[in-house]
PDB file of C-alpha atoms in Angstrom:
ATOM      1  CA  MET C  23     132.296 101.689 110.061  1.00 62.00           C
ATOM      2  CA  SER C  24     131.460  99.553 112.795  1.00 71.00           C
ATOM      3  CA  ILE C  25     128.207  96.827 113.731  1.00 74.00           C
ATOM      4  CA  PHE C  26     126.938  99.231 115.937  1.00 67.00           C
ATOM      5  CA  ASP C  27     126.664 101.579 113.279  1.00 62.00           C
ATOM      6  CA  LEU C  28     125.478  98.883 110.706  1.00 65.00           C
ATOM      7  CA  PHE C  29     122.618  98.072 113.769  1.00 60.00           C
ATOM      8  CA  TRP C  30     121.322 101.377 114.019  1.00 64.00           C
ATOM      9  CA  ILE C  31     121.260 102.304 110.254  1.00 66.00           C
ATOM     10  CA  PHE C  32     119.455  98.782 109.790  1.00 62.00           C
ATOM     11  CA  LEU C  33     117.423  99.447 112.879  1.00 65.00           C
ATOM     12  CA  ILE C  34     116.434 103.413 111.428  1.00 69.00           C
ATOM     13  CA  PHE C  35     115.394 101.166 107.711  1.00 62.00           C
ATOM     14  CA  SER C  36     113.432  98.890 108.957  1.00 64.00           C
ATOM     15  CA  THR C  37     111.622 101.578 110.580  1.00 68.00           C
ATOM     16  CA  MET C  38     110.881 103.528 107.770  1.00 65.00           C
ATOM     17  CA  PHE C  39     110.751 101.104 105.276  1.00 54.00           C
ATOM     18  CA  PRO C  40     106.633 100.406 105.961  1.00 61.00           C
ATOM     19  CA  ALA C  41     105.977 103.979 105.928  1.00 68.00           C
ATOM     20  CA  MET C  42     107.552 104.794 102.507  1.00 72.00           C
ATOM     21  CA  GLN C  43     105.381 101.557 101.540  1.00 69.00           C
ATOM     22  CA  ARG C  44     102.666 102.776 102.792  1.00 74.00           C
ATOM     23  CA  ARG C  45     103.234 106.228 101.482  1.00 80.00           C
ATOM     24  CA  LEU C  46     103.673 105.217  98.010  1.00 84.00           C
ATOM     25  CA  LEU C  47     100.592 102.826  98.366  1.00 82.00           C
ATOM     26  CA  GLU C  48      98.648 106.201  98.922  1.00 87.00           C
ATOM     27  CA  GLU C  49     100.113 108.042  96.036  1.00 90.00           C
ATOM     28  CA  ALA C  50      99.218 105.175  93.112  1.00 91.00           C
ATOM     29  CA  ARG C  51      96.030 104.457  94.664  1.00 92.00           C
ATOM     30  CA  ALA C  52      95.287 108.329  94.642  1.00 93.00           C
ATOM     31  CA  ARG C  53      96.687 108.947  90.928  1.00 94.00           C
ATOM     32  CA  LEU C  54      94.495 106.164  89.808  1.00 95.00           C
ATOM     33  CA  ILE C  55      91.854 107.096  91.829  1.00 96.00           C
ATOM     34  CA  ARG C  56      92.347 110.534  89.550  1.00 96.00           C
ATOM     35  CA  GLN C  57      92.838 108.417  86.302  1.00 95.00           C
ATOM     36  CA  ILE C  58      89.216 107.069  86.641  1.00 96.00           C
ATOM     37  CA  GLU C  59      87.477 110.096  87.445  1.00 96.00           C
ATOM     38  CA  ARG C  60      88.774 112.051  84.505  1.00 95.00           C
ATOM     39  CA  ARG C  61      87.755 108.931  82.204  1.00 95.00           C
ATOM     40  CA  ARG C  62      84.202 108.678  83.591  1.00 96.00           C
ATOM     41  CA  GLY C  63      83.890 112.681  84.413  1.00 96.00           C
ATOM     42  CA  THR C  64      82.771 111.477  88.268  1.00 97.00           C
ATOM     43  CA  ARG C  65      83.521 111.814  91.551  1.00 97.00           C
ATOM     44  CA  LEU C  66      85.089 108.660  92.775  1.00 98.00           C
ATOM     45  CA  ILE C  67      84.625 107.080  96.458  1.00 98.00           C
ATOM     46  CA  THR C  68      86.128 104.395  97.803  1.00 97.00           C
ATOM     47  CA  MET C  69      84.519 102.294 101.142  1.00 96.00           C
ATOM     48  CA  ILE C  70      86.755  98.848 101.234  1.00 94.00           C
ATOM     49  CA  HIS C  71      86.802  96.890 104.309  1.00 93.00           C
ATOM     50  CA  ARG C  72      89.346  94.300 105.076  1.00 78.00           C
ATOM     51  CA  GLN C  73      87.900  91.811 107.469  1.00 54.00           C
ATOM     52  CA  GLU C  74      91.632  90.160 108.071  1.00 48.00           C
ATOM     53  CA  THR C  75      93.576  93.069 108.927  1.00 41.00           C
ATOM     54  CA  ILE C  76      95.495  91.925 112.401  1.00 45.00           C
ATOM     55  CA  GLY C  77      96.340  94.198 114.572  1.00 44.00           C
ATOM     56  CA  PHE C  78      98.507  94.261 117.665  1.00 41.00           C
ATOM     57  CA  PHE C  79      99.505  91.351 119.479  1.00 44.00           C
ATOM     58  CA  GLY C  80      98.034  89.009 116.559  1.00 46.00           C
ATOM     59  CA  LEU C  81      94.409  89.812 117.348  1.00 48.00           C
ATOM     60  CA  PRO C  82      92.353  90.032 114.608  1.00 49.00           C
ATOM     61  CA  LEU C  83      90.684  93.469 114.086  1.00 53.00           C
ATOM     62  CA  SER C  84      87.478  93.468 111.561  1.00 60.00           C
ATOM     63  CA  ARG C  85      86.009  96.809 109.843  1.00 78.00           C
ATOM     64  CA  TYR C  86      82.439  97.837 109.355  1.00 90.00           C
ATOM     65  CA  ILE C  87      80.402 100.524 108.374  1.00 95.00           C
ATOM     66  CA  ASP C  88      80.836 102.545 111.106  1.00 94.00           C
ATOM     67  CA  ILE C  89      80.050 107.132 111.617  1.00 96.00           C
ATOM     68  CA  GLU C  90      83.900 107.638 111.073  1.00 95.00           C
ATOM     69  CA  ASP C  91      82.927 106.238 107.252  1.00 96.00           C
ATOM     70  CA  SER C  92      79.729 108.509 107.076  1.00 97.00           C
ATOM     71  CA  GLU C  93      81.534 111.459 108.215  1.00 97.00           C
ATOM     72  CA  GLN C  94      83.702 110.887 105.010  1.00 97.00           C
ATOM     73  CA  ILE C  95      81.416 109.793 102.299  1.00 98.00           C
ATOM     74  CA  LEU C  96      79.047 113.124 103.347  1.00 98.00           C
ATOM     75  CA  ARG C  97      82.059 115.516 103.382  1.00 97.00           C
ATOM     76  CA  ALA C  98      82.790 114.232  99.715  1.00 97.00           C
ATOM     77  CA  ILE C  99      79.439 114.404  98.321  1.00 97.00           C
ATOM     78  CA  ARG C 100      79.544 117.863  99.932  1.00 97.00           C
ATOM     79  CA  LEU C 101      82.326 118.617  97.932  1.00 97.00           C
ATOM     80  CA  THR C 102      81.279 117.099  94.491  1.00 97.00           C
ATOM     81  CA  PRO C 103      79.275 119.774  92.616  1.00 97.00           C
ATOM     82  CA  PRO C 104      75.220 118.758  92.319  1.00 96.00           C
ATOM     83  CA  ASP C 105      75.395 118.291  88.335  1.00 96.00           C
ATOM     84  CA  MET C 106      78.543 115.930  88.780  1.00 97.00           C
ATOM     85  CA  PRO C 107      78.152 111.852  89.058  1.00 98.00           C
ATOM     86  CA  ILE C 108      79.277 110.100  91.506  1.00 98.00           C
ATOM     87  CA  ASP C 109      80.927 106.456  91.706  1.00 98.00           C
ATOM     88  CA  LEU C 110      81.293 104.187  94.735  1.00 98.00           C
ATOM     89  CA  ILE C 111      82.773 101.270  95.191  1.00 98.00           C
ATOM     90  CA  LEU C 112      82.033  99.333  98.151  1.00 97.00           C
ATOM     91  CA  HIS C 113      83.842  96.144  99.287  1.00 96.00           C
ATOM     92  CA  THR C 114      82.019  95.834 103.078  1.00 96.00           C
ATOM     93  CA  PRO C 115      80.314  93.567 105.524  1.00 94.00           C
ATOM     94  CA  GLY C 116      78.084  95.919 106.674  1.00 94.00           C
ATOM     95  CA  GLY C 117      78.005  97.390 110.237  1.00 94.00           C
ATOM     96  CA  LEU C 118      76.398 100.562 111.732  1.00 94.00           C
ATOM     97  CA  VAL C 119      72.537 100.863 110.262  1.00 94.00           C
ATOM     98  CA  LEU C 120      72.769 104.615 111.381  1.00 95.00           C
ATOM     99  CA  ALA C 121      75.881 105.066 109.301  1.00 97.00           C
ATOM    100  CA  ALA C 122      74.422 103.122 106.166  1.00 97.00           C
ATOM    101  CA  GLU C 123      71.636 105.018 106.225  1.00 97.00           C
ATOM    102  CA  GLN C 124      73.042 108.519 106.353  1.00 97.00           C
ATOM    103  CA  ILE C 125      75.224 107.601 103.269  1.00 98.00           C
ATOM    104  CA  ALA C 126      72.159 106.371 101.623  1.00 98.00           C
ATOM    105  CA  GLN C 127      70.180 109.271 101.836  1.00 97.00           C
ATOM    106  CA  ALA C 128      72.769 111.431 100.981  1.00 98.00           C
ATOM    107  CA  LEU C 129      73.550 109.274  97.838  1.00 98.00           C
ATOM    108  CA  VAL C 130      69.965 109.311  96.753  1.00 97.00           C
ATOM    109  CA  ARG C 131      69.861 113.114  97.432  1.00 97.00           C
ATOM    110  CA  HIS C 132      72.867 113.475  94.637  1.00 98.00           C
ATOM    111  CA  PRO C 133      70.995 115.444  91.662  1.00 97.00           C
ATOM    112  CA  SER C 134      73.298 113.825  89.491  1.00 97.00           C
ATOM    113  CA  ARG C 135      73.647 110.031  88.419  1.00 97.00           C
ATOM    114  CA  VAL C 136      74.579 107.692  91.117  1.00 98.00           C
ATOM    115  CA  THR C 137      76.852 104.613  90.077  1.00 98.00           C
ATOM    116  CA  VAL C 138      77.644 101.610  92.869  1.00 98.00           C
ATOM    117  CA  PHE C 139      81.009  99.303  92.211  1.00 98.00           C
ATOM    118  CA  ILE C 140      80.577  95.485  93.896  1.00 98.00           C
ATOM    119  CA  PRO C 141      83.732  93.881  92.788  1.00 97.00           C
ATOM    120  CA  HIS C 142      82.993  90.635  95.721  1.00 97.00           C
ATOM    121  CA  TYR C 143      80.480  91.867  98.412  1.00 97.00           C
ATOM    122  CA  ALA C 144      78.460  94.186  99.931  1.00 97.00           C
ATOM    123  CA  MET C 145      76.143  92.776 102.576  1.00 97.00           C
ATOM    124  CA  SER C 146      73.625  93.795 105.163  1.00 96.00           C
ATOM    125  CA  GLY C 147      74.599  97.804 105.290  1.00 97.00           C
ATOM    126  CA  GLY C 148      76.474  97.819 102.033  1.00 97.00           C
ATOM    127  CA  THR C 149      73.069  96.850 100.049  1.00 98.00           C
ATOM    128  CA  LEU C 150      71.243  99.282 101.510  1.00 98.00           C
ATOM    129  CA  ILE C 151      73.770 101.616 100.241  1.00 98.00           C
ATOM    130  CA  ALA C 152      73.889 100.239  96.938  1.00 98.00           C
ATOM    131  CA  LEU C 153      70.198 100.521  97.187  1.00 98.00           C
ATOM    132  CA  ALA C 154      70.723 104.250  96.706  1.00 98.00           C
ATOM    133  CA  ALA C 155      72.304 104.065  93.521  1.00 98.00           C
ATOM    134  CA  ASP C 156      70.827 104.621  90.190  1.00 97.00           C
ATOM    135  CA  GLU C 157      72.712 101.752  89.104  1.00 98.00           C
ATOM    136  CA  ILE C 158      74.506  98.789  90.716  1.00 98.00           C
ATOM    137  CA  VAL C 159      77.258  97.498  88.836  1.00 98.00           C
ATOM    138  CA  MET C 160      79.200  94.475  89.866  1.00 98.00           C
ATOM    139  CA  ASP C 161      81.628  91.268  89.083  1.00 98.00           C
ATOM    140  CA  GLU C 162      79.944  88.386  87.974  1.00 97.00           C
ATOM    141  CA  ASN C 163      80.530  87.006  91.181  1.00 97.00           C
ATOM    142  CA  ALA C 164      80.297  89.192  93.761  1.00 98.00           C
ATOM    143  CA  VAL C 165      76.722  89.096  96.134  1.00 98.00           C
ATOM    144  CA  LEU C 166      74.412  91.362  97.911  1.00 98.00           C
ATOM    145  CA  GLY C 167      72.527  90.373 101.237  1.00 97.00           C
ATOM    146  CA  PRO C 168      69.438  90.642 103.273  1.00 98.00           C
ATOM    147  CA  VAL C 169      69.229  93.646 105.313  1.00 97.00           C
ATOM    148  CA  ASP C 170      66.982  92.672 108.147  1.00 96.00           C
ATOM    149  CA  PRO C 171      67.957  94.569 110.935  1.00 95.00           C
ATOM    150  CA  GLN C 172      69.767  92.243 113.807  1.00 94.00           C
ATOM    151  CA  LEU C 173      69.382  93.422 117.690  1.00 93.00           C
ATOM    152  CA  GLY C 174      72.802  92.168 119.465  1.00 87.00           C
ATOM    153  CA  GLN C 175      73.309  88.329 118.568  1.00 88.00           C
ATOM    154  CA  TYR C 176      69.497  87.954 117.067  1.00 92.00           C
ATOM    155  CA  PRO C 177      67.717  88.701 113.903  1.00 95.00           C
ATOM    156  CA  ALA C 178      64.755  90.863 114.426  1.00 96.00           C
ATOM    157  CA  ALA C 179      62.638  88.014 112.537  1.00 96.00           C
ATOM    158  CA  SER C 180      63.819  85.835 115.076  1.00 95.00           C
ATOM    159  CA  ILE C 181      62.438  87.476 118.100  1.00 95.00           C
ATOM    160  CA  LEU C 182      59.162  88.287 116.592  1.00 95.00           C
ATOM    161  CA  LYS C 183      59.251  84.503 115.772  1.00 94.00           C
ATOM    162  CA  VAL C 184      59.111  83.780 119.408  1.00 92.00           C
ATOM    163  CA  VAL C 185      56.538  86.420 120.389  1.00 92.00           C
ATOM    164  CA  GLU C 186      54.145  84.265 117.411  1.00 92.00           C
ATOM    165  CA  THR C 187      54.427  80.936 118.796  1.00 92.00           C
ATOM    166  CA  LYS C 188      54.620  81.265 122.281  1.00 92.00           C
ATOM    167  CA  PRO C 189      52.164  82.303 124.204  1.00 92.00           C
ATOM    168  CA  LEU C 190      52.447  85.611 125.742  1.00 88.00           C
ATOM    169  CA  ALA C 191      52.050  84.448 129.811  1.00 89.00           C
ATOM    170  CA  ASN C 192      55.080  81.866 128.668  1.00 91.00           C
ATOM    171  CA  ILE C 193      57.443  84.822 127.410  1.00 91.00           C
ATOM    172  CA  GLU C 194      59.659  86.586 129.560  1.00 93.00           C
ATOM    173  CA  ASP C 195      59.148  90.952 129.351  1.00 93.00           C
ATOM    174  CA  HIS C 196      62.667  90.965 128.489  1.00 93.00           C
ATOM    175  CA  THR C 197      62.094  89.314 125.266  1.00 93.00           C
ATOM    176  CA  LEU C 198      58.546  91.258 124.501  1.00 95.00           C
ATOM    177  CA  ILE C 199      60.495  94.301 125.097  1.00 95.00           C
ATOM    178  CA  LEU C 200      63.313  93.103 122.400  1.00 95.00           C
ATOM    179  CA  ALA C 201      60.299  92.243 120.208  1.00 95.00           C
ATOM    180  CA  ASP C 202      58.793  95.773 120.079  1.00 96.00           C
ATOM    181  CA  ILE C 203      61.876  97.296 119.178  1.00 96.00           C
ATOM    182  CA  ALA C 204      62.228  94.373 116.704  1.00 96.00           C
ATOM    183  CA  ARG C 205      59.091  95.508 115.035  1.00 96.00           C
ATOM    184  CA  LYS C 206      59.997  99.064 114.963  1.00 97.00           C
ATOM    185  CA  ALA C 207      63.454  98.023 113.185  1.00 96.00           C
ATOM    186  CA  MET C 208      62.585  96.019 110.663  1.00 96.00           C
ATOM    187  CA  GLU C 209      59.311  98.654 109.715  1.00 97.00           C
ATOM    188  CA  GLN C 210      62.280 101.847 109.788  1.00 96.00           C
ATOM    189  CA  VAL C 211      64.380  99.819 107.415  1.00 97.00           C
ATOM    190  CA  ARG C 212      61.800  98.312 105.232  1.00 97.00           C
ATOM    191  CA  SER C 213      60.358 101.889 104.483  1.00 97.00           C
ATOM    192  CA  THR C 214      64.047 102.812 104.339  1.00 97.00           C
ATOM    193  CA  VAL C 215      64.097 101.049 101.499  1.00 98.00           C
ATOM    194  CA  VAL C 216      61.132 102.100  99.626  1.00 98.00           C
ATOM    195  CA  GLU C 217      62.080 105.228  99.808  1.00 97.00           C
ATOM    196  CA  LEU C 218      65.533 104.771  98.529  1.00 98.00           C
ATOM    197  CA  LEU C 219      64.247 102.845  95.640  1.00 98.00           C
ATOM    198  CA  THR C 220      61.320 104.858  94.480  1.00 97.00           C
ATOM    199  CA  ALA C 221      63.318 107.986  95.067  1.00 96.00           C
ATOM    200  CA  ASN C 222      65.138 106.814  92.458  1.00 94.00           C
ATOM    201  CA  GLY C 223      62.229 106.049  89.695  1.00 94.00           C
ATOM    202  CA  MET C 224      60.839 102.476  90.850  1.00 96.00           C
ATOM    203  CA  ASP C 225      56.799 102.017  90.905  1.00 96.00           C
ATOM    204  CA  ALA C 226      56.006 101.739  94.798  1.00 96.00           C
ATOM    205  CA  GLU C 227      54.218  98.154  94.082  1.00 96.00           C
ATOM    206  CA  ARG C 228      57.348  96.603  93.363  1.00 96.00           C
ATOM    207  CA  ALA C 229      59.898  99.094  95.734  1.00 97.00           C
ATOM    208  CA  ALA C 230      57.396  97.399  98.525  1.00 97.00           C
ATOM    209  CA  VAL C 231      57.368  93.619  97.103  1.00 97.00           C
ATOM    210  CA  ILE C 232      62.012  93.934  97.148  1.00 98.00           C
ATOM    211  CA  ALA C 233      62.006  95.951 100.539  1.00 98.00           C
ATOM    212  CA  GLU C 234      59.397  93.046 101.984  1.00 97.00           C
ATOM    213  CA  ALA C 235      61.977  90.037 100.762  1.00 97.00           C
ATOM    214  CA  LEU C 236      65.119  92.155 102.219  1.00 97.00           C
ATOM    215  CA  SER C 237      64.294  92.976 105.129  1.00 97.00           C
ATOM    216  CA  SER C 238      61.839  89.927 106.572  1.00 95.00           C
ATOM    217  CA  GLY C 239      63.841  87.823 107.429  1.00 95.00           C
ATOM    218  CA  ARG C 240      63.151  85.273 104.453  1.00 94.00           C
ATOM    219  CA  TRP C 241      66.742  84.654 104.682  1.00 96.00           C
ATOM    220  CA  THR C 242      69.451  84.449 107.054  1.00 95.00           C
ATOM    221  CA  HIS C 243      71.057  87.743 107.152  1.00 95.00           C
ATOM    222  CA  ASP C 244      74.528  85.981 105.590  1.00 94.00           C
ATOM    223  CA  TYR C 245      72.469  84.843 102.802  1.00 97.00           C
ATOM    224  CA  PRO C 246      74.729  85.868  99.364  1.00 98.00           C
ATOM    225  CA  ILE C 247      71.862  87.323  96.595  1.00 98.00           C
ATOM    226  CA  SER C 248      73.761  86.527  93.262  1.00 98.00           C
ATOM    227  CA  VAL C 249      73.555  88.801  90.333  1.00 98.00           C
ATOM    228  CA  ARG C 250      70.910  86.645  89.231  1.00 97.00           C
ATOM    229  CA  GLU C 251      68.656  86.600  92.590  1.00 97.00           C
ATOM    230  CA  ALA C 252      68.916  90.394  92.380  1.00 98.00           C
ATOM    231  CA  GLN C 253      67.985  91.486  88.529  1.00 97.00           C
ATOM    232  CA  ALA C 254      64.996  88.972  88.994  1.00 97.00           C
ATOM    233  CA  MET C 255      63.676  90.859  91.821  1.00 96.00           C
ATOM    234  CA  GLY C 256      64.082  94.027  90.118  1.00 96.00           C
ATOM    235  CA  LEU C 257      67.242  95.908  91.123  1.00 97.00           C
ATOM    236  CA  PRO C 258      69.407  98.371  88.783  1.00 97.00           C
ATOM    237  CA  VAL C 259      71.994  95.530  88.546  1.00 98.00           C
ATOM    238  CA  ARG C 260      74.267  94.648  85.747  1.00 97.00           C
ATOM    239  CA  VAL C 261      77.496  92.707  85.169  1.00 97.00           C
ATOM    240  CA  GLY C 262      80.768  94.515  83.438  1.00 95.00           C
ATOM    241  CA  LEU C 263      83.527  95.849  86.264  1.00 95.00           C
ATOM    242  CA  PRO C 264      86.027  98.168  84.439  1.00 94.00           C
ATOM    243  CA  GLU C 265      88.920  96.843  84.559  1.00 94.00           C
ATOM    244  CA  GLU C 266      90.381  99.626  86.464  1.00 95.00           C
ATOM    245  CA  ILE C 267      88.278  99.278  89.919  1.00 95.00           C
ATOM    246  CA  TYR C 268      89.860  95.688  90.034  1.00 94.00           C
ATOM    247  CA  HIS C 269      93.259  97.172  89.503  1.00 93.00           C
ATOM    248  CA  LEU C 270      92.482  99.665  92.499  1.00 94.00           C
ATOM    249  CA  MET C 271      91.163  96.376  94.423  1.00 93.00           C
ATOM    250  CA  GLU C 272      94.636  95.387  94.452  1.00 89.00           C
ATOM    251  CA  MET C 273      95.666  98.333  95.872  1.00 88.00           C
ATOM    252  CA  PHE C 274      94.162  97.771  99.351  1.00 85.00           C
ATOM    253  CA  PRO C 275      95.875  94.780 100.469  1.00 76.00           C
ATOM    254  CA  GLN C 276      95.727  93.672 104.189  1.00 61.00           C
ATOM    255  CA  ALA C 277      98.042  95.736 106.367  1.00 52.00           C
ATOM    256  CA  THR C 278      98.285  96.890 109.691  1.00 51.00           C
ATOM    257  CA  PRO C 279      98.458  99.717 110.922  1.00 50.00           C
ATOM    258  CA  ARG C 280      94.958 101.039 110.419  1.00 57.00           C
ATOM    259  CA  ARG C 281      94.348 102.312 107.241  1.00 63.00           C
ATOM    260  CA  PRO C 282      91.650 105.141 106.296  1.00 68.00           C
ATOM    261  CA  SER C 283      88.845 102.695 104.492  1.00 75.00           C
ATOM    262  CA  VAL C 284      87.464 105.857 102.719  1.00 81.00           C
ATOM    263  CA  GLU C 285      89.698 107.867 100.474  1.00 81.00           C
ATOM    264  CA  TYR C 286      89.181 110.826  98.122  1.00 83.00           C
ATOM    265  CA  ILE C 287      90.211 113.530  96.741  1.00 83.00           C
ATOM    266  CA  PRO C 288      89.936 116.174  98.984  1.00 82.00           C
ATOM    267  CA  VAL C 289      89.026 118.922  97.366  1.00 81.00           C
ATOM    268  CA  PRO C 290      86.114 120.818  95.520  1.00 85.00           C
ATOM    269  CA  TYR C 291      86.014 119.783  91.690  1.00 84.00           C
ATOM    270  CA  ARG C 292      85.054 121.683  88.447  1.00 79.00           C
ATOM    271  CA  HIS C 293      84.238 119.683  85.237  1.00 71.00           C
ATOM    272  CA  GLU C 294      86.900 117.824  83.446  1.00 66.00           C
ATOM    273  CA  GLY C 295      86.636 115.470  81.064  1.00 60.00           C
ATOM    274  CA  PRO C 296      83.220 113.745  80.001  1.00 62.00           C
ATOM    275  CA  ALA C 297      80.177 115.751  80.489  1.00 59.00           C
ATOM    276  CA  PRO C 298      78.068 114.413  83.039  1.00 59.00           C
ATOM    277  CA  ARG C 299      75.031 112.199  82.283  1.00 61.00           C
ATOM    278  CA  SER C 300      71.969 113.417  83.888  1.00 57.00           C
ATOM    279  CA  ARG C 301      69.781 111.154  85.455  1.00 55.00           C
TER     280      ARG C 301
END
């Protein structure tokens, strides 16, 4: 065998090996997802975004909640029987409000129990989705975040602050237009939070207090809401992630090319294992 032949063998192997590694990792994730589902008697969905992913030419690529995510999760929910509980693992910095609201509304309408697991963080739109759950299970060091809307690079609450503190004659038309949009956006998010919380049995008064805290711009948008703070607010949060969740997270390493951020077994389910818990 010549050096030329060895070169081509090495080139083919180098090209195929990463694809083989990805395939083996996908199969390992699917097996663990199925194992957790059988143990808990649930449909398990993951939405995991890695901000560190490096794309072509060494440029950083960040993943956020987008319409593709909402389409995939809504499809997973449609393939789940009404009396089967849903588990959702969230690891996300947030993203598109439309997509997050679609996911949250679909989860809160699911007739059986919904549990959200947060190993590290679920900020902004991720928190909005978590509010749709009957129970939020977090690592003791994991965090949620405020859901106050952002208009471009500015928080909606800060735009309104400008209008409140400056004379109207000194404010540009563009800022006034942004303020009108900001007011509507904040009210829409606030009402969505109230709707999600009351749909899961929280009284309207407490839901309104939580919605005000999360959507009013009280904190910066990246403020980390700890487990203790979330519990003090009255959110259904507890500590105690199953060990399998940590193992599954390890199977979502930083990698290129881009992998799907939402994964589940794409077939309709019949009950296996433990009987589902009712709401």
